[in-house]
CSV table of C-alpha atoms and ligand atoms in Angstrom, one decimal:
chain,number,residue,atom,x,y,z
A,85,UNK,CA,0.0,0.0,0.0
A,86,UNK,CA,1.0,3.7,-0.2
A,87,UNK,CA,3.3,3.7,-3.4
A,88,UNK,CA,1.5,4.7,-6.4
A,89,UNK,CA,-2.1,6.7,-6.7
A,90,UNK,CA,-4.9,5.3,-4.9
A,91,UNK,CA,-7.3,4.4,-7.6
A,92,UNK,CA,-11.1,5.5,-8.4
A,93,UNK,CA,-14.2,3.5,-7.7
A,94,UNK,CA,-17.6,4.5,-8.5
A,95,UNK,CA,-19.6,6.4,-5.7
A,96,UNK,CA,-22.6,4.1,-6.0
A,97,UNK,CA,-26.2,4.5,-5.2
A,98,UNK,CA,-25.6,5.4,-1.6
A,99,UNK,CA,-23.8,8.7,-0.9
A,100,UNK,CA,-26.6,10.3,-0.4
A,101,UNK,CA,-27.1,11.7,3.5
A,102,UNK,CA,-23.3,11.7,3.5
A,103,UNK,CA,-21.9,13.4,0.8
A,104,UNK,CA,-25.2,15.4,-0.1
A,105,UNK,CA,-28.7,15.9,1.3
A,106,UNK,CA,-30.1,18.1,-1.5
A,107,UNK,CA,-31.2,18.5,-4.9
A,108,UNK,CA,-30.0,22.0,-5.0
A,109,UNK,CA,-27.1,24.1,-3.8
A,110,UNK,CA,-27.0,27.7,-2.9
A,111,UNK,CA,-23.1,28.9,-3.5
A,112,UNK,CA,-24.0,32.6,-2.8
A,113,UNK,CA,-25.3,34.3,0.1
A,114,UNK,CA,-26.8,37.8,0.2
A,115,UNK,CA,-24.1,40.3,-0.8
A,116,UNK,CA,-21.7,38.4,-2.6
A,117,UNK,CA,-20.8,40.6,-5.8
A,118,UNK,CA,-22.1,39.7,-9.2
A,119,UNK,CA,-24.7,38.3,-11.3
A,120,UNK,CA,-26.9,36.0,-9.6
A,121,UNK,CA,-27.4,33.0,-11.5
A,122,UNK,CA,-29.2,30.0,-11.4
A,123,UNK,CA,-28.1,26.5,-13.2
A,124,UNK,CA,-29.6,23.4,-13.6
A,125,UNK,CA,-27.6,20.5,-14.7
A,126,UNK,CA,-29.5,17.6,-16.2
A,127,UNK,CA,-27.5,14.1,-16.2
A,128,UNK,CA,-28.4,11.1,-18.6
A,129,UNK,CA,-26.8,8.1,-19.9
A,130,UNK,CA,-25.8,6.6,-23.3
A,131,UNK,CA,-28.9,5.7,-24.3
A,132,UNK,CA,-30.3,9.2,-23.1
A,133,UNK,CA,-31.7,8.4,-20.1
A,134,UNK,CA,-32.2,10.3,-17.0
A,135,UNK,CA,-29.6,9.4,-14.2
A,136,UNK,CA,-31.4,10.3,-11.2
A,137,UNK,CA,-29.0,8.7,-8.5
A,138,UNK,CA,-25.8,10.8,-9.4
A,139,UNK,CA,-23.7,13.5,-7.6
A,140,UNK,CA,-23.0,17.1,-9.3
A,141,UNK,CA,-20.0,19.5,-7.7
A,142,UNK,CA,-19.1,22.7,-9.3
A,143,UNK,CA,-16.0,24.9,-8.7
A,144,UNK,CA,-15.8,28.3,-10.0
A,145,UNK,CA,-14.1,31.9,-9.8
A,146,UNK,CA,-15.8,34.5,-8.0
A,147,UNK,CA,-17.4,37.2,-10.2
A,148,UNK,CA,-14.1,38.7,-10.6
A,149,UNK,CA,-11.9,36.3,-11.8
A,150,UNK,CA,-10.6,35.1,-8.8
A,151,UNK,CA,-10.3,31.5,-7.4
A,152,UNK,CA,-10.8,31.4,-3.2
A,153,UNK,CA,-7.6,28.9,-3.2
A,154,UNK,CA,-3.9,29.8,-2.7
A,155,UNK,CA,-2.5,28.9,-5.6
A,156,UNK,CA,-4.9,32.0,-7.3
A,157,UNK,CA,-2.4,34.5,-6.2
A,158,UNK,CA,-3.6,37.3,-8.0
A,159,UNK,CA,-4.9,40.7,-6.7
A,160,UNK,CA,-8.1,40.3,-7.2
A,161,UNK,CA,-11.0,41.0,-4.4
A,162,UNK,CA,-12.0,37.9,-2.6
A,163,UNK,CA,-15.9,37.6,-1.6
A,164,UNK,CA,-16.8,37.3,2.0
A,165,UNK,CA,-18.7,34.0,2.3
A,166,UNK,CA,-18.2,32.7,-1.4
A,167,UNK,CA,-15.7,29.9,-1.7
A,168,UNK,CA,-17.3,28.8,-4.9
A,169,UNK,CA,-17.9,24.8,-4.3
A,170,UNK,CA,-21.2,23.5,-4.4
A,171,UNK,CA,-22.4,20.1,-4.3
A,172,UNK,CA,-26.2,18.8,-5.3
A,173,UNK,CA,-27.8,15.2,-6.0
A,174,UNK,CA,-29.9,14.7,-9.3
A,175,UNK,CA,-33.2,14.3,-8.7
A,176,UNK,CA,-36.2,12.0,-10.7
A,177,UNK,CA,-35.8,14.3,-13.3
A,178,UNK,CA,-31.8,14.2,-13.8
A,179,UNK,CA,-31.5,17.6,-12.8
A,180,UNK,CA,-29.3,19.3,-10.1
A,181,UNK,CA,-29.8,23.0,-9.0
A,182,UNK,CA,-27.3,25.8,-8.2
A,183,UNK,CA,-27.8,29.2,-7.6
A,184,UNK,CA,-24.5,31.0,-7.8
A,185,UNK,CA,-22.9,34.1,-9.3
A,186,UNK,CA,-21.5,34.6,-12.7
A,187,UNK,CA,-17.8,33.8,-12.4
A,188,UNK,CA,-15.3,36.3,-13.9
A,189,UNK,CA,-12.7,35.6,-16.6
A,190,UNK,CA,-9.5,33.7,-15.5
A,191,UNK,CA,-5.7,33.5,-16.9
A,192,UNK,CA,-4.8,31.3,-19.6
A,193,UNK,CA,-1.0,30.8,-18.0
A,194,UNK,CA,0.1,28.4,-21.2
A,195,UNK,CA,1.7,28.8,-24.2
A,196,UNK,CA,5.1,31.3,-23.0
A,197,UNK,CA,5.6,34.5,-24.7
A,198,UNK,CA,3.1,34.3,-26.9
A,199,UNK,CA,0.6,33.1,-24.7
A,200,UNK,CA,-1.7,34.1,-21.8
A,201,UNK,CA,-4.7,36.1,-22.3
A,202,UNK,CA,-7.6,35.0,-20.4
A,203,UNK,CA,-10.0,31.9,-20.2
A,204,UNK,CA,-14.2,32.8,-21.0
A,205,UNK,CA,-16.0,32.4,-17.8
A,206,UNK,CA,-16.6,28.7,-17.0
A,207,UNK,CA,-17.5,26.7,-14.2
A,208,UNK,CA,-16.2,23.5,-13.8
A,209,UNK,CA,-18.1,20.8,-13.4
A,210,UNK,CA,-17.3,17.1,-11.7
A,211,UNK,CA,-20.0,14.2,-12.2
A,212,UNK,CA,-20.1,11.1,-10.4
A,213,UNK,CA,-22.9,8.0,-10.3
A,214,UNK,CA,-23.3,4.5,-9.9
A,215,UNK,CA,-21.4,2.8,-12.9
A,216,UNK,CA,-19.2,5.8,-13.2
A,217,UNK,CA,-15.8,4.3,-12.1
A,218,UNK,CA,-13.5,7.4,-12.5
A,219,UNK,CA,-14.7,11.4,-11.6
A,220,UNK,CA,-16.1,13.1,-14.7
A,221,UNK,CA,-14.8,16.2,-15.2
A,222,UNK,CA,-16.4,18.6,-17.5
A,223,UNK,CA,-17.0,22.6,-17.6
A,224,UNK,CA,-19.8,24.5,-17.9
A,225,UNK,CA,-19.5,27.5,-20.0
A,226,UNK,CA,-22.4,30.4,-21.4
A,227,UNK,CA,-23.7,30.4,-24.2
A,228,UNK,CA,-23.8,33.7,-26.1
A,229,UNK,CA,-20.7,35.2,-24.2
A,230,UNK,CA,-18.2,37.3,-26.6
A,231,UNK,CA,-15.3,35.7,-24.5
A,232,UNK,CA,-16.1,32.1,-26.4
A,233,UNK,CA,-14.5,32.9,-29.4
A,234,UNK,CA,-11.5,33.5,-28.0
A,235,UNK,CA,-11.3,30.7,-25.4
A,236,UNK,CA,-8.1,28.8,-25.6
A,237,UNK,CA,-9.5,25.6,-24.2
A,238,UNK,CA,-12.8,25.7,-26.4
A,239,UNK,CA,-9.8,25.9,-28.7
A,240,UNK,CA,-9.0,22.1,-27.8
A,241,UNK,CA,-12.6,20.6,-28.8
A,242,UNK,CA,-13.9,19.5,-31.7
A,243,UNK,CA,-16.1,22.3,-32.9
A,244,UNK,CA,-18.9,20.0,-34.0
A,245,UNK,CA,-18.8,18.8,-29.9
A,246,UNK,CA,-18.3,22.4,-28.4
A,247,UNK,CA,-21.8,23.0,-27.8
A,248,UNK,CA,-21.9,20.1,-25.2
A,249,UNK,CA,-20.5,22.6,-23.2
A,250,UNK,CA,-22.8,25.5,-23.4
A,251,UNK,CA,-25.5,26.1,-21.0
A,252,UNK,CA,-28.7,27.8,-22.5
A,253,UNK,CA,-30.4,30.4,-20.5
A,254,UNK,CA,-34.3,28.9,-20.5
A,255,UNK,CA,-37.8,31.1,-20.4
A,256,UNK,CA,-37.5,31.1,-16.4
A,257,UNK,CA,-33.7,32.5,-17.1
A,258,UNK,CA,-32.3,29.0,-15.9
A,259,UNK,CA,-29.2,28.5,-17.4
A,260,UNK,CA,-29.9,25.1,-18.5
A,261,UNK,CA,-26.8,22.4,-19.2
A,262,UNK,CA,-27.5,18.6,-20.5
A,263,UNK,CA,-24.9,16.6,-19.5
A,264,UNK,CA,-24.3,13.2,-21.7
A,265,UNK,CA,-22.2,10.2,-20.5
A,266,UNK,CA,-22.5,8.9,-23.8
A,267,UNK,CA,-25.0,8.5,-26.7
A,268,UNK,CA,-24.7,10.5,-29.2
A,269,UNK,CA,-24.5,14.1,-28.1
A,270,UNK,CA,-21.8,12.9,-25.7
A,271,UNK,CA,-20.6,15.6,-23.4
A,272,UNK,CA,-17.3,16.4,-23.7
A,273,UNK,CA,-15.0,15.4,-20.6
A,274,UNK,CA,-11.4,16.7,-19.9
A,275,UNK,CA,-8.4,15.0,-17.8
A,276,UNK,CA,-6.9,18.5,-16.1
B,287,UNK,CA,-27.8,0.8,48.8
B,288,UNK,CA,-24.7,-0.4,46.1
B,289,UNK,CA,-23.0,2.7,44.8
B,290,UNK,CA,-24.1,4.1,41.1
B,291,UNK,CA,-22.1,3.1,38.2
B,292,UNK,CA,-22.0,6.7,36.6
B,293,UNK,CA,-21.0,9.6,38.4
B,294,UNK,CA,-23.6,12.4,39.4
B,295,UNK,CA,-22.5,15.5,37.9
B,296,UNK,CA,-21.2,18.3,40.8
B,297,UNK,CA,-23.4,21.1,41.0
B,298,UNK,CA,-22.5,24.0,39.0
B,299,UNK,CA,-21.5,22.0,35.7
B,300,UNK,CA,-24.5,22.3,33.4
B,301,UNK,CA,-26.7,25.0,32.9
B,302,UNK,CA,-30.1,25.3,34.6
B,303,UNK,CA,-33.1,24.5,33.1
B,304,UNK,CA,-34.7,28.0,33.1
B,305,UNK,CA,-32.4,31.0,32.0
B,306,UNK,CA,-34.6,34.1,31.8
B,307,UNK,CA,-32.1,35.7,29.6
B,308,UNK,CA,-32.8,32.6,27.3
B,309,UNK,CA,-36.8,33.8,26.5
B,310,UNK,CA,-37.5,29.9,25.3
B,311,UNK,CA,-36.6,28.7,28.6
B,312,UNK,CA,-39.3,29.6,31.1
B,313,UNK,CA,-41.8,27.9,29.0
B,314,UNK,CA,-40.2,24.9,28.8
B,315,UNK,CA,-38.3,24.5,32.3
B,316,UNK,CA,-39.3,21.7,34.9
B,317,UNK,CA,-40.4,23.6,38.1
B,318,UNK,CA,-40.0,21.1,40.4
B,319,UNK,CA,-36.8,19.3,41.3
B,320,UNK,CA,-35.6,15.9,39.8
B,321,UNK,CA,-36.5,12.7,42.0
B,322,UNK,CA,-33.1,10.9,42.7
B,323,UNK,CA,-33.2,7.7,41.2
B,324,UNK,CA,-30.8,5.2,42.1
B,325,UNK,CA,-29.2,3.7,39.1
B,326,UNK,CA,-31.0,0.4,37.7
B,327,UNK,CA,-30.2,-2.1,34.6
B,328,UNK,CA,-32.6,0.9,32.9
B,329,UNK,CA,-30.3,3.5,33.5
B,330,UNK,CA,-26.9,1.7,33.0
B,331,UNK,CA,-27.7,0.2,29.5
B,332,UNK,CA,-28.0,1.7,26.6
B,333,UNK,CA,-28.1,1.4,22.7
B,334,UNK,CA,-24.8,0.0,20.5
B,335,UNK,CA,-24.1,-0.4,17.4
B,336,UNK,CA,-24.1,-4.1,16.1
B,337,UNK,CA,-21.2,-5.5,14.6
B,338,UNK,CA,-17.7,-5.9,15.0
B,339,UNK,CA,-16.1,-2.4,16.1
B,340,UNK,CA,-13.1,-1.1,14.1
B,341,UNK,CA,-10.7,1.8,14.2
B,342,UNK,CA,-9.8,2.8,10.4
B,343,UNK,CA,-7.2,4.9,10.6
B,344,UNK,CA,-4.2,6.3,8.0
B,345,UNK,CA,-3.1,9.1,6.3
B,346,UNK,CA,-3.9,11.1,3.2
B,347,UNK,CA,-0.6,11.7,1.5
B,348,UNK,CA,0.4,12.9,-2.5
B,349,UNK,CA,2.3,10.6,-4.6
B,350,UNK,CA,5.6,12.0,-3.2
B,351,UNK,CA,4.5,10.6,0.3
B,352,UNK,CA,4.4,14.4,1.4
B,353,UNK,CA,1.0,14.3,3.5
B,354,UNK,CA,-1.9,16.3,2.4
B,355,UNK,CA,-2.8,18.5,5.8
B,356,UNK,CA,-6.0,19.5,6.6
B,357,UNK,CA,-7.8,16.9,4.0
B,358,UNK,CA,-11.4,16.3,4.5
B,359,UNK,CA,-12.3,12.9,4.7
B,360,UNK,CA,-15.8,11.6,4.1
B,361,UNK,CA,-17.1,7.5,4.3
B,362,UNK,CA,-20.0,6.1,3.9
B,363,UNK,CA,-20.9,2.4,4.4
B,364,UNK,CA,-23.3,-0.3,4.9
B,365,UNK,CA,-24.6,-1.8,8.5
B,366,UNK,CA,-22.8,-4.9,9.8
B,367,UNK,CA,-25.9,-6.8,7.9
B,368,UNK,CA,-25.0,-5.3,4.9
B,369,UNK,CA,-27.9,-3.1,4.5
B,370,UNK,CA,-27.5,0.9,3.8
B,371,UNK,CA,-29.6,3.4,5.8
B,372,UNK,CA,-31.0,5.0,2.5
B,373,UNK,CA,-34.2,4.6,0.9
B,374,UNK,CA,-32.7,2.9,-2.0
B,375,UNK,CA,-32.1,0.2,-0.7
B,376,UNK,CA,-34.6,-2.7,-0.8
B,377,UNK,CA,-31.6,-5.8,0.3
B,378,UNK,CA,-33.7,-7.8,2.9
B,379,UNK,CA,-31.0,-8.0,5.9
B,380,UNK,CA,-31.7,-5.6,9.1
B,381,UNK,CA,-31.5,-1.4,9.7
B,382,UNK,CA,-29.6,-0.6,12.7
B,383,UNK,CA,-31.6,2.0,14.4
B,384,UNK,CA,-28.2,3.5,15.9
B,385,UNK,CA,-26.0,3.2,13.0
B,386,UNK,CA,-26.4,5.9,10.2
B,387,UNK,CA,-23.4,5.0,8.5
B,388,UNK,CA,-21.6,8.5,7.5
B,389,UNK,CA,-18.6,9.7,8.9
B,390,UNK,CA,-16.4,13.3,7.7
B,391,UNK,CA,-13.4,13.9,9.4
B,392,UNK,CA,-10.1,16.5,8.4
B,393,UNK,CA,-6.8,15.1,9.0
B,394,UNK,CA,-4.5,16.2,11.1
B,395,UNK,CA,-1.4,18.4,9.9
B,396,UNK,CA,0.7,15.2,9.2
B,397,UNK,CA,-3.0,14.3,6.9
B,398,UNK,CA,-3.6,11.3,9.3
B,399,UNK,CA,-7.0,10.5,9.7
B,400,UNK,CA,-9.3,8.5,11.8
B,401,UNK,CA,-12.8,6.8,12.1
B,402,UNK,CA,-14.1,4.4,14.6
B,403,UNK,CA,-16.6,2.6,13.2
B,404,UNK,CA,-18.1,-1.4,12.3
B,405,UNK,CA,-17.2,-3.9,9.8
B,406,UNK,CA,-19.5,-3.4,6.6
B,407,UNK,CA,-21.2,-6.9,5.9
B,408,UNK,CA,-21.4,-8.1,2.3
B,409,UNK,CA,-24.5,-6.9,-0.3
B,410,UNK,CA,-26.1,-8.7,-2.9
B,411,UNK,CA,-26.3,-5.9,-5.8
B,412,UNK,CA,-28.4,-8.0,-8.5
B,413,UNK,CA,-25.3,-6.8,-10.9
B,414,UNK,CA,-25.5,-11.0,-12.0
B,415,UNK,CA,-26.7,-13.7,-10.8
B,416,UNK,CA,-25.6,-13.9,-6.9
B,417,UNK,CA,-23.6,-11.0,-7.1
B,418,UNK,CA,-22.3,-9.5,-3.9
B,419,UNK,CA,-20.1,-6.4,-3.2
B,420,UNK,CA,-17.0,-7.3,-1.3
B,421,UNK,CA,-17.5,-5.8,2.6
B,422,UNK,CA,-16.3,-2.1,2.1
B,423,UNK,CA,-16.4,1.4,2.8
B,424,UNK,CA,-16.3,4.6,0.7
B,425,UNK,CA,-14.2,7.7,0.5
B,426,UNK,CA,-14.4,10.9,-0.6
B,427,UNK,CA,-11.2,13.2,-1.0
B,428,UNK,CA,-10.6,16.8,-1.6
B,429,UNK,CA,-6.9,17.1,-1.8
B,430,UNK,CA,-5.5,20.5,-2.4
B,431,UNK,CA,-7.4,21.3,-5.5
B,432,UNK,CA,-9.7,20.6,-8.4
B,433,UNK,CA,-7.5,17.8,-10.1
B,434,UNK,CA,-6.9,15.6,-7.0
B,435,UNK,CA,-10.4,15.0,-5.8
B,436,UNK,CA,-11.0,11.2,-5.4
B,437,UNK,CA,-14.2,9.3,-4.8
B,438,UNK,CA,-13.1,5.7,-3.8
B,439,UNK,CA,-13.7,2.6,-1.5
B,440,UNK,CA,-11.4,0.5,0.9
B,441,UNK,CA,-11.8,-3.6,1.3
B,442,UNK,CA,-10.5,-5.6,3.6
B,443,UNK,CA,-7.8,-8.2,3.3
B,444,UNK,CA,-8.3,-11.8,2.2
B,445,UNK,CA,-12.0,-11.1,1.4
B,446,UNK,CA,-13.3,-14.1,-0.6
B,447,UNK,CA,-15.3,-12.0,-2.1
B,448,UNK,CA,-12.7,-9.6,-3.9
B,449,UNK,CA,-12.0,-12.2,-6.1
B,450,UNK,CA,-15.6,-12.4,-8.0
B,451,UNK,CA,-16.0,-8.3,-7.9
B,452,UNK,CA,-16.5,-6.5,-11.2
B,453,UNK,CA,-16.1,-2.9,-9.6
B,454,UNK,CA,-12.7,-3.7,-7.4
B,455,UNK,CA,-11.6,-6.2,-10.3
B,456,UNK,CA,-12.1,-2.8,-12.5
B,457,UNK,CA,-8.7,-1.5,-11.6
B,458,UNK,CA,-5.6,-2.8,-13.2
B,459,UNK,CA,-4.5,-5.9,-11.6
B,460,UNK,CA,-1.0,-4.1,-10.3
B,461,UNK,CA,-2.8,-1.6,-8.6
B,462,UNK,CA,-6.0,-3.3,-7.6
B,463,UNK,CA,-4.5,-4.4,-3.7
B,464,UNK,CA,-3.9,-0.4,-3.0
B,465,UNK,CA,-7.7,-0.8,-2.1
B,466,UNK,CA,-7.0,-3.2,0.5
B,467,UNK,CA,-6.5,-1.6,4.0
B,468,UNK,CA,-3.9,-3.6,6.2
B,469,UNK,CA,-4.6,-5.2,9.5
B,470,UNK,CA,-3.0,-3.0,12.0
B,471,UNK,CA,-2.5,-4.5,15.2
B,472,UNK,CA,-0.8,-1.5,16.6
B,473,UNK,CA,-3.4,0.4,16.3
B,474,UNK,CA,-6.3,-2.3,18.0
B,475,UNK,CA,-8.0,-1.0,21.0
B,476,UNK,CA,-7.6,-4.2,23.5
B,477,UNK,CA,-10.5,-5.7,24.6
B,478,UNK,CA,-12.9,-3.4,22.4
B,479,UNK,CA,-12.0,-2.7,18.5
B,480,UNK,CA,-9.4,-4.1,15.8
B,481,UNK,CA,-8.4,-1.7,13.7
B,482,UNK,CA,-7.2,-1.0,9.7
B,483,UNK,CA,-4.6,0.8,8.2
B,484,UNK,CA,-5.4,2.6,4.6
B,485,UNK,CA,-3.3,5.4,3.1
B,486,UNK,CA,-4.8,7.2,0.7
B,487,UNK,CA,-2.4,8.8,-2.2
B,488,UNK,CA,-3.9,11.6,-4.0
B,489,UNK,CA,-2.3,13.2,-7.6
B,490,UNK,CA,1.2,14.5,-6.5
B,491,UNK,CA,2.2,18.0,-7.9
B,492,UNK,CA,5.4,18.3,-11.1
B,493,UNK,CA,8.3,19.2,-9.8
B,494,UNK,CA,8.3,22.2,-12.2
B,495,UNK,CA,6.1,25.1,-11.9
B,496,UNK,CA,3.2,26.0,-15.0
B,497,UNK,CA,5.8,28.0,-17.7
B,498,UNK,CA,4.5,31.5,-17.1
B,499,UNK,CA,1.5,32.8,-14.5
B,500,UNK,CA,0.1,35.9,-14.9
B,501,UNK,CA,-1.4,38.6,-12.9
C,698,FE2,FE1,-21.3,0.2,-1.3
């Protein structure tokens, strides 16, 4: 034991009441800066499917750009009471709810000289379930932004699959994100 | 009279039922003064959890072996029957009334954590025909960041069971045991738990830092 990475297993059916005991997650309290917003994240399977037993966390930058972590050593204002992790359970419908800010834009640190420039505003998303044997790690970005065009790790996708990654903004204002494990709109997944 | 087993608390230790400062208080204060009651076999027993008690102890540490301070731990797990308190599942072996079956826990500075808990029974899980999940117990990590969260489980040693497992058999054979916790007779609390050993190792950091950073 001890030498090398502990390997993944699949959460199961059974977090719930331990990891989670909600279907939605409220990231901001009263007087945290920036656009409220609200998300709903909608899980299913290959064969399109609603997975209503899985876990949805988000990370994210505050609404100016700036990570709550040490390693985000820019000066940048940090929120009072926004650390920017959130953590909801899909319900029967596949959906988990958030209501969170808008995050701001973040460095792009790759690429030397002629790189940097900065990353569109994303959240990043990780999904677990039953028969999901390693984290899914996906991001969450908005569709209609100005910043997409530019985004260096939109960059990296396929175009034809970039749009897994857009949420839609629905009649309510929801800002509404499918998110395939499979099948044929599958989502798009990274390894950071 | 024999003597009581617990000791009655000195005066002047606990509050008193009715603090007027405390506005829910006089509503809901006894007036009239506790009767003594020796202590019986009613007051003396109490409720345990069923099963074989355990220590699981270790430590949270990066692939360098440098440990990961301050990680929050969080396990989940079946009764000794087998069964889960969660509505979910239908597996016809007995709840514990007394055993929930979630712990969360930060390690220490040196990332060693600890839980005192029971040994998970086995599960049928209807994956095939007489399927059953080796006894374990699931982890959730937050290491220092994004990239090194881990959702995992722990067995046990020399569980028959391991062998006919499609989820722990899912890992490459060469790093498969680094799911087994170790017997840890050190760590056994005579006459009342045996305890297990697992390390966790979360992603380790490059040795080199990004190329540029910004800002
Ligand atoms: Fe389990």
């Amino acid at each position: 034991m001890a030498d090398g990475l502990t390997p993944s297993q699949t959460i199961g059916p059974f977090y719930w009441g331990t990891l989670v005991s909600s279907y939605r997650a409220d990231l901001a309290p009263l007087g945290v800066a920036g656009e409220r917003i609200e998300l709903a994240l909608t899980l299913r399977d290959a064969e399109g499917a609603i997975i209503s037993d899985g876990l949805l966390e988000i990370w994210q930058a505050n609404s100016h750009g700036r990570y709550n972590h040490p390693e985000d050593r820019r000066n940048l204002p940090l929120d009072a009471g926004f650390e920017g992790f959130g953590r909801a359970s899909t319900d029967a419908t596949g959906t988990a709810r958030f209501a969170t800010v808008r995050p701001g834009p973040v460095p792009w640190p790759h690429g030397g000289m002629q790189g940097g420039g900065l990353q569109a505003p994303h959240i990043n998303v990780s999904v677990f379930a039953r028969g999901v044997l390693n984290r899914l790690a996906t991001r969450l970005y908005f569709d209609g932004d100005p910043a997409l065009a530019g985004d260096p790790v939109l960059k990296l996708v396929d175009p034809a699959r970039r749009g897994t990654l857009l949420a839609k903004r629905d009649a309510e204002g929801v800002w509404c994100l499918p998110i395939h494990i499979g099948g044929a709109h599958e989502t798009v997944f990274f390894d950071g | 009279m024999a003597q009581d087993l617990y000791r009655r608390p000195a005066p002047g230790q606990h509050p008193p039922h009715r603090v007027d400062a405390y506005k829910s208080t006089p509503g809901r204060s006894p007036r009239k003064p506790a009767v003594a009651l020796p202590q019986t076999l009613s007051e003396i027993t109490g409720p345990r959890l069923l099963g074989e008690r355990l220590v699981v102890h270790g430590r949270v540490l990066d692939e360098d072996g440098k440990p990961v301070p301050k990680a929050l731990v969080e396990i989940w797990q079946c009764n000794a029957a087998g069964r889960y308190h969660h509505p979910g599942d239908q597996h016809d072996a007995p709840l514990d009334p007394n055993f929930y079956g979630g712990g969360r826990a930060r390690a220490d500075d040196e990332g060693a954590y600890q839980f005192v808990t029971i040994k998970p029974g086995a599960y049928p899980w209807k994956n095939h025909h007489n399927a059953w999940r080796p006894a374990h117990i699931h982890f959730s990590l937050f290491g220092p960041a994004f990239a090194t969260r881990l959702i995992t489980q722990m067995y046990f040693p020399n569980d028959p069971l391991l062998a006919f497992d499609p989820i722990y058999n899912s890992v490459p054979e060469g790093a498969r045991s680094r799911l087994q916790a170790s017997f840890d007779l050190e760590a056994t609390r005579p006459e009342w738990a045996l305890a297990y050993r697992f390390d966790i190792v979360l992603r380790g950091r490059n040795a080199i830092p990004m190329e540029d950073e910004h800002g």
